[in-house]
Amino acid sequence: MLGVTDLPTYLAGLALIILLPGPNSLYVLSVAARRGVRTGYTAAAGVWCGDAVLMTLSAAGVASLLQANALLFGIVKYAGAGYLTWLAVGMLRAAWGMWRERRQPVAEAGTKAREGAGEQPFRRALVISLLNPKAILFFIAFFVQFVDPGYAYPALSFLVLGIFAQLASVLYLTALIFSGTKLSAAFRRRKRLSAGATSAAGALFLGFAAKLSLASG
């Protein structure tokens, strides 16, 4: 179909890959838990736009450029690791604030929570996606296995594979967004739980940053 081979295997592999936790999905979940469904979808839109850009760059051959140029790969890699670290520090600071304010009334805590209104989740999610050179390499390495080399329009094959990947991402992030809003009610009632979850998210982001900084092209 349009130069795509073994579509069932591709869909099975795609489902497993989408379900693996990563900084994008974790950020969307945290935004939805803190600020609701609409803001969760705003962050998810940043992820989808970022993935679309990475898929386009992969199809255009940027992955080969990153593989061939160690300096360029290193610049993008460490920029991404630094950004994830910055986000992690912000989450850990927020968790510390939650812990200190755990005995405050709910109304006062709600006022504190509104301070995150200028967070710009779409931009943050987009940057998280784009500052990940391994994602570009992944898309080209994974997609190329399911493209018929004899097909006259390989760009069309990449487009079909990309559409399936985006649809899977939409379904997965939607599930996370609605799960996050259910968690938010528990977080509002239990300050220690909220502080602990935010601390865990910050620690995971530090882990993502370390993993990215140690990655090789």
Coordinates of C-alpha atoms in Angstrom, one line a residue, residues 17-187:
I17 CA 7.2 2.3 21.0
I18 CA 4.4 4.8 21.8
L19 CA 3.7 3.2 25.1
L20 CA 7.3 3.6 26.3
P21 CA 7.5 6.5 28.7
G22 CA 9.4 9.5 27.5
P23 CA 9.8 13.2 28.4
N24 CA 7.1 14.2 25.9
S25 CA 4.4 12.0 27.4
L26 CA 5.4 12.7 30.9
Y27 CA 5.3 16.4 30.4
V28 CA 1.8 16.2 28.8
L29 CA 0.6 14.1 31.8
S30 CA 2.0 16.5 34.3
V31 CA 0.4 19.5 32.5
A32 CA -3.0 17.8 32.4
A33 CA -2.8 16.9 36.0
R34 CA -1.9 20.4 37.1
R35 CA -4.0 22.5 34.7
G36 CA -6.8 20.4 33.1
V37 CA -7.8 18.9 29.8
R38 CA -7.6 22.0 27.6
T39 CA -4.0 22.8 28.7
G40 CA -3.1 19.2 28.4
Y41 CA -4.2 19.2 24.8
T42 CA -2.2 22.4 24.2
A43 CA 0.9 20.6 25.4
A44 CA 0.0 17.5 23.3
A45 CA -0.3 19.8 20.2
G46 CA 3.3 20.9 20.8
V47 CA 4.4 17.2 20.8
W48 CA 2.5 16.5 17.6
C49 CA 4.0 19.5 15.9
G50 CA 7.5 18.6 17.0
D51 CA 7.1 15.0 15.9
A52 CA 5.8 16.1 12.5
V53 CA 8.9 18.3 12.1
L54 CA 11.2 15.5 13.1
M55 CA 9.5 13.1 10.7
T56 CA 9.9 15.6 7.9
L57 CA 13.6 16.2 8.7
S58 CA 14.1 12.4 8.8
A59 CA 12.6 12.0 5.3
A60 CA 14.6 14.9 4.1
G61 CA 17.9 13.3 5.1
V62 CA 18.8 15.3 8.2
A63 CA 19.3 12.1 10.1
S64 CA 22.2 11.2 7.8
L65 CA 23.7 14.6 8.4
L66 CA 23.5 14.2 12.2
Q67 CA 25.1 10.7 11.9
A68 CA 27.9 12.1 9.8
N69 CA 28.6 15.2 11.7
A70 CA 29.6 14.4 15.3
L71 CA 29.9 18.1 16.3
L72 CA 26.4 19.0 15.1
F73 CA 25.0 15.9 16.8
G74 CA 26.8 16.9 20.0
I75 CA 25.5 20.5 19.9
V76 CA 21.9 19.4 19.5
K77 CA 22.3 16.6 22.1
Y78 CA 23.7 18.7 24.9
A79 CA 21.2 21.5 24.2
G80 CA 18.4 19.0 24.6
A81 CA 19.9 17.6 27.8
G82 CA 20.4 21.1 29.2
Y83 CA 16.8 22.0 28.5
L84 CA 15.5 18.8 30.1
T85 CA 17.7 19.5 33.2
W86 CA 16.2 23.1 33.4
L87 CA 12.7 21.6 33.3
A88 CA 13.6 19.1 36.0
V89 CA 15.0 21.8 38.3
G90 CA 11.8 23.8 37.9
M91 CA 9.7 20.7 38.8
L92 CA 11.9 20.0 41.8
R93 CA 11.6 23.6 43.0
A94 CA 7.8 23.4 42.5
A95 CA 7.7 20.2 44.5
W96 CA 9.6 21.8 47.4
G97 CA 7.2 24.7 47.4
M98 CA 4.3 22.3 47.5
W99 CA 5.8 20.5 50.5
R100 CA 6.3 23.7 52.4
E101 CA 2.7 24.8 51.7
R102 CA 1.2 21.4 52.4
R103 CA -0.7 22.7 55.5
Q104 CA -2.1 25.8 53.8
P105 CA -5.9 26.0 53.0
V106 CA -7.0 24.7 49.6
A107 CA -8.0 28.2 48.4
E108 CA -4.6 29.7 49.2
A109 CA -2.9 26.8 47.5
G110 CA -5.1 27.3 44.4
T111 CA -3.9 30.9 44.2
K112 CA -0.3 29.6 44.2
A113 CA -1.1 27.0 41.5
R114 CA -2.3 29.8 39.2
E115 CA 1.2 31.2 39.1
G116 CA 2.0 28.6 36.5
A117 CA -0.4 30.3 34.0
G118 CA 2.6 31.7 32.0
E119 CA 4.2 28.3 31.5
Q120 CA 3.4 28.1 27.8
P121 CA 3.0 24.3 27.6
F122 CA 2.8 24.3 23.7
R123 CA 6.2 25.9 23.4
R124 CA 7.8 23.7 26.1
A125 CA 6.5 20.5 24.6
L126 CA 7.6 21.6 21.1
V127 CA 11.1 22.3 22.3
I128 CA 11.3 19.0 24.2
S129 CA 10.5 17.2 21.0
L130 CA 12.8 19.2 18.7
L131 CA 15.9 19.1 21.0
N132 CA 16.2 15.3 20.7
P133 CA 18.5 14.2 17.9
K134 CA 18.0 10.6 18.7
A135 CA 14.3 11.0 17.8
I136 CA 15.3 12.0 14.2
L137 CA 17.6 9.0 14.0
F138 CA 14.9 6.8 15.4
F139 CA 12.3 7.9 12.8
I140 CA 14.6 7.3 9.9
A141 CA 15.8 3.9 11.3
F142 CA 12.3 2.7 12.1
F143 CA 10.4 4.0 9.1
V144 CA 12.9 2.8 6.5
Q145 CA 12.3 -0.8 7.4
F146 CA 8.8 -0.6 6.1
V147 CA 9.4 1.4 2.9
D148 CA 9.5 -0.5 -0.3
P149 CA 12.9 0.5 -1.9
G150 CA 11.4 -0.1 -5.3
Y151 CA 8.5 2.3 -4.8
A152 CA 8.7 5.4 -7.0
Y153 CA 7.5 7.9 -4.4
P154 CA 9.2 7.1 -1.0
A155 CA 8.2 10.5 0.4
L156 CA 4.6 9.3 0.1
S157 CA 5.5 6.1 2.0
F158 CA 7.0 8.2 4.8
L159 CA 3.9 10.3 4.9
V160 CA 1.7 7.3 5.4
L161 CA 3.9 5.9 8.1
G162 CA 4.0 9.3 9.8
I163 CA 0.2 9.6 9.7
F164 CA -0.2 6.3 11.5
A165 CA 2.4 7.4 14.1
Q166 CA 0.6 10.6 14.7
L167 CA -2.8 8.8 15.1
A168 CA -1.3 6.5 17.7
S169 CA 0.2 9.4 19.5
V170 CA -3.1 11.2 19.5
L171 CA -4.9 8.2 21.1
Y172 CA -2.1 7.7 23.7
L173 CA -1.8 11.3 24.8
T174 CA -5.6 11.6 25.0
A175 CA -5.6 8.7 27.4
L176 CA -2.8 10.4 29.4
I177 CA -4.6 13.7 29.5
F178 CA -7.8 12.3 30.9
S179 CA -5.9 10.2 33.4
G180 CA -4.0 13.3 34.4
T181 CA -7.2 15.2 35.1
K182 CA -8.4 12.4 37.4
L183 CA -5.1 12.5 39.2
S184 CA -5.4 16.3 39.7
A185 CA -8.4 16.0 42.1
A186 CA -6.4 13.7 44.3
F187 CA -3.3 16.0 44.1

